[in-house]
Amino acid sequence: MTPATTTEHTAAGTAHRRVEGRDKVTGAARYAAEIPLAGLAHGWLVGSTVARGRVRSVETAPVLAMPGVLTVLHHGNTARVTTDYVTVLGTSPDPTAAVFQHDQVQHMGWPVALVVAETPEQAREGAEALVVHYDEEPHDTAFSGDRADAYPLDSMGQPAVTDKGETEAELAASAVVVDACYTTPENHHNAMEPHAATVRWDGGRLDVIDSNQSAAWIQSELANMFSLDPQSVRVRSEHVGGAFGGKGVRAHQVAAALAARALGRPVRVAMTRRQMFALIGYRSPTAQRIRLGADADGRLRALQHDSLNQTSTVHEHVEASAGVSRVGYDAAAHRTAQRVVRLDVPTPTWMRAPGEAPGSFALESAMDELAAECGIDPIELRMRNEPERGPVSGLPFGSRRLPDCFREGARRFGWADRDPRPGVRRDGRRLLGTGTAAASFLAMAMPATAAVTAEADGTFTVRIGAADVGTGARTALTLIAAEALRTAPDRVRMRIGDSDFGPAWGAAGSMGTRSWAWAITDAVAALRERLAGGAGIPPEGVTARSDTSGSVFGLAPRERRAYGAQFAEVAVDPGTGEVRVRRLLGIFAAGRIVNPLTARSQLTGGMIWGISMALHEEAVRDPVSGGHVGADLAGYHVAAHADIPAVEADWVDDPDPEDPVGIKGVGEIGVVGVAAAVANAVWHATGVRHRHLPLRPDRVLTAPPAA
Amino acid sequence: MAPPVHSEITLTVNGEEHTLLVDHRTTLLDALRERLDLTGTKKGCDQGQCGACTVLLDGRRAVSCLQLAVAAEGRTVTTVEGLADGDRLHPVQQAFLDLDGFQCGYCTPGQICSAVAVIEEHAAGWPSAVTADVRPEAGPPELTAEEIRERMSGNLCRCGAHVQIVRSVARAAGAEEAAV
């Protein structure tokens, strides 16, 4: 079927409340640490207090003598697990999750022990009392843009370096050149639900109730680590309290599985908020340099984007920030490079809009600088450099309605009335400004399997290894299944979050709902064929299955992306340096919108992440200890209600013709471009460019005055 | 002889009286979650910074992670599980459900308990940090979006549901027009 198909039930495309919403507002929805099990013991992780070295000894005896303490696991007494395997993403695993395998400490907070006790209070006190001796070694956690030991690194099929045309010659021939460095700090996911797993060994089968963004991934990783066949591992995650890229296989699941096996009883391990800062990954700080060369009319001749991020000594991760410059604007010459530097820090990982969030801050800030240099409206500048094909790849685009997003956004925001001069608007003592930026994000699909059952009572049951981490996937998939089945949504039972439902892509890369929807519509098509004969439905129902591995990889190569235009209005207090966002508007072309109610929440949620990134979020690492200063929600401020103004998201019609349902994905694009739009608005308010995030009051106060 | 490490306490939770022998280290939050199986109250940070564990303690909002269970002896607790009247949701719960005032749902019980108290505090004339006229005779300020945001700022949301939460609180308070 196609998006245009008319059916007697048009569930998809209209606003629906979340199908699990009632459970969430009444407290009935249970998360990973909330499933009761008989005989449950509680584990508490112990992190290292040095950033690098070796564990010399663990003084277990006094802790084992404490009331209720059952065991203390550490590298000296823990069974070996396998770390030599290839993950479902085709990469080597981050060995950080394989806890207690050796005596080496590779970053501050490295898990060195697990204290297990009858109650959480006993486990916590044991963990706090445990004395660990270290042979400390010198560490290096100092990230900066001029690290001589940085090296280029490919990432997930993206080359480290691209080079098209003669960048230096084009820059030399340019009438206007912008050459600037931008930095973004270490950011942390901070899902509201801390990582937790409740684990038992059930007759040789590992049964894991967990908080993650893909039960199938965790199943696969744990099966590899514990040398089990995948069917001997079951992972369930019915409700997940936020993920944002940080909920993969981590120390808690592995430690709980090891302890449950050692003790022969179920064990729960929940991380503390502070432990999450060391153990779940984070967005690396970046140092980026952009060079733009243009003719006087703003037409780009050269676009260069170099990005550096940190990784750990045990695993490589690229924050692919230069990727935005490979697809953003047309130029005769393009040069991009992504490099990493290895430090004694935890391995960074994907975090909502990986690459695009920091990369768009640099590129879209630089474009605003170029617009000002050329005396051209920032939107007009972008329109003049709109590419017809992938600027680096040469591939045709899928639908690319970026200009329509800017036109609609400009109309609604009142952009036409904008005085381009900086530093000339006041509201009392505050300076006012507006700014804009483009957004785009990859729009892809990944393989999934699904089963759809026609039940004898006329209802339908869908089983798919999807994860609803707050995206509204469960509801969107219900609507999609109902539309495909030509039935009402309340006749569809959507079962997700269980690895027993078969392999499926996770809630990641803005590809979750699209990938799962594809599998569901395929399974429904097969079911409808089976039912076409008109025979009655037996008591056990009729089930059809699908596997989209063949179809999702069968698409011809294209630059497939979702787009958006972000508009911000800020007020800057020159007395305190405080920046407040007064208005934020995003207009998106992000595929067919399945459920406007929850899709809008996803988009505005991403935009709020953008405000938080622009103004607040920054994890500070102390170079002396190698650990964080204030690793909690007071030291690391995420936007609170008082920080967030009226944020509005809307969209232009943009069904993806290559997707069976028309979806592109809305989970991450909302973040992209917001920090640049805010920084550009601060320039418009004050006349001062800010190239380092977050836009802290001290930075605003101490910035040199506008030239 | 070692000092006692447990004490018997009585709590009234959602209208029901419970007598519990609790470890002195047990927080009210853990007593609710681990002992009474009332897991609707969430643990987001366990140190009073996120508001996910907000409950109503003798009718006023409090973060249950910063309160020892023994210190709550004899007090009355209302959790998110105790707000609905049978199948009929509390107006705040209904507004959150209708207006999508949540995403992952983990901060939601705390947001809802806080919102119930915010509406009562406002009606009782309590000012906030953004209230312009704080004289008692000025009466309750208009419950604008700014007032709601200020009063709800102790409850963090990471999914970014802020806009929908503020709207939900306004609707439940019958103040939708003021909060636009």
mmCIF file of N, CA, C and O in Angstrom, chain B residues 92-130:
data_model
loop_
_atom_site.group_PDB
_atom_site.id
_atom_site.type_symbol
_atom_site.label_atom_id
_atom_site.label_comp_id
_atom_site.label_asym_id
_atom_site.label_seq_id
_atom_site.Cartn_x
_atom_site.Cartn_y
_atom_site.Cartn_z
ATOM 1 N N VAL B 92 -5.741 16.320 36.962
ATOM 2 C CA VAL B 92 -4.357 16.508 36.505
ATOM 3 C C VAL B 92 -3.913 15.308 35.670
ATOM 4 O O VAL B 92 -3.307 15.461 34.601
ATOM 5 N N GLN B 93 -4.232 14.111 36.119
ATOM 6 C CA GLN B 93 -3.884 12.916 35.343
ATOM 7 C C GLN B 93 -4.571 12.939 33.978
ATOM 8 O O GLN B 93 -3.954 12.629 32.953
ATOM 9 N N GLN B 94 -5.850 13.317 33.980
ATOM 10 C CA GLN B 94 -6.603 13.345 32.725
ATOM 11 C C GLN B 94 -5.995 14.356 31.761
ATOM 12 O O GLN B 94 -5.871 14.082 30.556
ATOM 13 N N ALA B 95 -5.590 15.506 32.275
ATOM 14 C CA ALA B 95 -5.004 16.532 31.408
ATOM 15 C C ALA B 95 -3.665 16.059 30.840
ATOM 16 O O ALA B 95 -3.376 16.253 29.648
ATOM 17 N N PHE B 96 -2.840 15.441 31.664
ATOM 18 C CA PHE B 96 -1.562 14.900 31.166
ATOM 19 C C PHE B 96 -1.814 13.871 30.063
ATOM 20 O O PHE B 96 -1.104 13.842 29.051
ATOM 21 N N LEU B 97 -2.812 13.021 30.268
ATOM 22 C CA LEU B 97 -3.113 11.986 29.271
ATOM 23 C C LEU B 97 -3.619 12.616 27.970
ATOM 24 O O LEU B 97 -3.165 12.282 26.877
ATOM 25 N N ASP B 98 -4.545 13.564 28.083
ATOM 26 C CA ASP B 98 -5.164 14.148 26.893
ATOM 27 C C ASP B 98 -4.206 15.029 26.104
ATOM 28 O O ASP B 98 -4.279 15.098 24.885
ATOM 29 N N LEU B 99 -3.323 15.748 26.812
ATOM 30 C CA LEU B 99 -2.469 16.734 26.143
ATOM 31 C C LEU B 99 -1.042 16.221 25.927
ATOM 32 O O LEU B 99 -0.163 16.968 25.536
ATOM 33 N N ASP B 100 -0.825 14.935 26.175
ATOM 34 C CA ASP B 100 0.492 14.323 25.984
ATOM 35 C C ASP B 100 1.540 15.036 26.862
ATOM 36 O O ASP B 100 2.616 15.394 26.390
ATOM 37 N N GLY B 101 1.205 15.170 28.146
ATOM 38 C CA GLY B 101 2.117 15.853 29.066
ATOM 39 C C GLY B 101 3.234 14.957 29.577
ATOM 40 O O GLY B 101 3.665 15.120 30.717
ATOM 41 N N PHE B 102 3.674 14.021 28.752
ATOM 42 C CA PHE B 102 4.749 13.111 29.155
ATOM 43 C C PHE B 102 5.197 12.370 27.907
ATOM 44 O O PHE B 102 4.492 12.354 26.893
ATOM 45 N N GLN B 103 6.384 11.765 28.000
ATOM 46 C CA GLN B 103 6.830 10.898 26.906
ATOM 47 C C GLN B 103 7.209 9.536 27.478
ATOM 48 O O GLN B 103 6.443 8.600 27.443
ATOM 49 N N CYS B 104 8.410 9.457 28.096
ATOM 50 C CA CYS B 104 8.799 8.149 28.638
ATOM 51 C C CYS B 104 7.985 7.789 29.862
ATOM 52 O O CYS B 104 7.865 6.628 30.209
ATOM 53 N N GLY B 105 7.450 8.784 30.566
ATOM 54 C CA GLY B 105 6.563 8.514 31.690
ATOM 55 C C GLY B 105 7.263 8.395 33.031
ATOM 56 O O GLY B 105 6.604 8.198 34.052
ATOM 57 N N TYR B 106 8.580 8.525 33.046
ATOM 58 C CA TYR B 106 9.286 8.242 34.297
ATOM 59 C C TYR B 106 9.241 9.421 35.270
ATOM 60 O O TYR B 106 9.165 9.226 36.473
ATOM 61 N N CYS B 107 9.286 10.636 34.769
ATOM 62 C CA CYS B 107 9.163 11.787 35.670
ATOM 63 C C CYS B 107 7.713 12.100 35.974
ATOM 64 O O CYS B 107 7.401 12.936 36.813
ATOM 65 N N THR B 108 6.805 11.433 35.255
ATOM 66 C CA THR B 108 5.391 11.792 35.229
ATOM 67 C C THR B 108 4.700 11.719 36.598
ATOM 68 O O THR B 108 4.003 12.674 36.980
ATOM 69 N N PRO B 109 4.863 10.632 37.365
ATOM 70 C CA PRO B 109 4.202 10.618 38.673
ATOM 71 C C PRO B 109 4.619 11.800 39.547
ATOM 72 O O PRO B 109 3.768 12.393 40.231
ATOM 73 N N GLY B 110 5.896 12.144 39.511
ATOM 74 C CA GLY B 110 6.368 13.293 40.284
ATOM 75 C C GLY B 110 5.800 14.591 39.752
ATOM 76 O O GLY B 110 5.407 15.485 40.520
ATOM 77 N N GLN B 111 5.753 14.729 38.433
ATOM 78 C CA GLN B 111 5.183 15.940 37.834
ATOM 79 C C GLN B 111 3.710 16.077 38.242
ATOM 80 O O GLN B 111 3.243 17.172 38.580
ATOM 81 N N ILE B 112 3.000 14.954 38.194
ATOM 82 C CA ILE B 112 1.562 14.996 38.492
ATOM 83 C C ILE B 112 1.326 15.329 39.966
ATOM 84 O O ILE B 112 0.495 16.188 40.287
ATOM 85 N N CYS B 113 2.071 14.678 40.869
ATOM 86 C CA CYS B 113 1.897 14.984 42.304
ATOM 87 C C CYS B 113 2.251 16.448 42.576
ATOM 88 O O CYS B 113 1.570 17.138 43.341
ATOM 89 N N SER B 114 3.325 16.909 41.937
ATOM 90 C CA SER B 114 3.709 18.300 42.104
ATOM 91 C C SER B 114 2.618 19.234 41.593
ATOM 92 O O SER B 114 2.290 20.238 42.229
ATOM 93 N N ALA B 115 2.064 18.899 40.440
ATOM 94 C CA ALA B 115 1.046 19.756 39.834
ATOM 95 C C ALA B 115 -0.198 19.840 40.712
ATOM 96 O O ALA B 115 -0.811 20.907 40.844
ATOM 97 N N VAL B 116 -0.579 18.715 41.310
ATOM 98 C CA VAL B 116 -1.737 18.727 42.215
ATOM 99 C C VAL B 116 -1.485 19.740 43.336
ATOM 100 O O VAL B 116 -2.356 20.552 43.681
ATOM 101 N N ALA B 117 -0.259 19.706 43.879
ATOM 102 C CA ALA B 117 0.074 20.630 44.965
ATOM 103 C C ALA B 117 0.194 22.064 44.467
ATOM 104 O O ALA B 117 -0.224 23.005 45.161
ATOM 105 N N VAL B 118 0.749 22.247 43.271
ATOM 106 C CA VAL B 118 0.888 23.600 42.713
ATOM 107 C C VAL B 118 -0.474 24.272 42.611
ATOM 108 O O VAL B 118 -0.635 25.447 42.977
ATOM 109 N N ILE B 119 -1.436 23.525 42.133
ATOM 110 C CA ILE B 119 -2.769 24.103 41.944
ATOM 111 C C ILE B 119 -3.365 24.513 43.299
ATOM 112 O O ILE B 119 -3.952 25.582 43.436
ATOM 113 N N GLU B 120 -3.140 23.653 44.310
ATOM 114 C CA GLU B 120 -3.653 23.984 45.651
ATOM 115 C C GLU B 120 -2.884 25.159 46.263
ATOM 116 O O GLU B 120 -3.478 26.050 46.885
ATOM 117 N N GLU B 121 -1.563 25.157 46.112
ATOM 118 C CA GLU B 121 -0.744 26.248 46.670
ATOM 119 C C GLU B 121 -1.143 27.585 46.040
ATOM 120 O O GLU B 121 -1.240 28.612 46.721
ATOM 121 N N HIS B 122 -1.366 27.539 44.736
ATOM 122 C CA HIS B 122 -1.765 28.766 44.043
ATOM 123 C C HIS B 122 -3.119 29.260 44.526
ATOM 124 O O HIS B 122 -3.305 30.444 44.829
ATOM 125 N N ALA B 123 -4.055 28.315 44.645
ATOM 126 C CA ALA B 123 -5.399 28.694 45.086
ATOM 127 C C ALA B 123 -5.367 29.264 46.503
ATOM 128 O O ALA B 123 -6.173 30.118 46.865
ATOM 129 N N ALA B 124 -4.415 28.787 47.302
ATOM 130 C CA ALA B 124 -4.299 29.267 48.679
ATOM 131 C C ALA B 124 -3.568 30.604 48.761
ATOM 132 O O ALA B 124 -3.348 31.123 49.857
ATOM 133 N N GLY B 125 -3.152 31.121 47.597
ATOM 134 C CA GLY B 125 -2.550 32.449 47.570
ATOM 135 C C GLY B 125 -1.043 32.470 47.762
ATOM 136 O O GLY B 125 -0.459 33.538 47.938
ATOM 137 N N TRP B 126 -0.411 31.304 47.708
ATOM 138 C CA TRP B 126 1.048 31.293 47.879
ATOM 139 C C TRP B 126 1.717 31.963 46.683
ATOM 140 O O TRP B 126 1.430 31.612 45.537
ATOM 141 N N PRO B 127 2.601 32.894 46.923
ATOM 142 C CA PRO B 127 3.330 33.489 45.793
ATOM 143 C C PRO B 127 4.477 32.583 45.341
ATOM 144 O O PRO B 127 4.854 31.641 46.026
ATOM 145 N N SER B 128 5.035 32.881 44.181
ATOM 146 C CA SER B 128 6.239 32.188 43.714
ATOM 147 C C SER B 128 7.307 33.242 43.449
ATOM 148 O O SER B 128 7.062 34.451 43.614
ATOM 149 N N ALA B 129 8.474 32.800 43.009
ATOM 150 C CA ALA B 129 9.576 33.731 42.745
ATOM 151 C C ALA B 129 9.268 34.692 41.600
ATOM 152 O O ALA B 129 9.919 35.728 41.481
ATOM 153 N N VAL B 130 8.292 34.370 40.762
ATOM 154 C CA VAL B 130 7.972 35.272 39.647
ATOM 155 C C VAL B 130 6.693 36.068 39.900
ATOM 156 O O VAL B 130 6.238 36.808 39.032
#
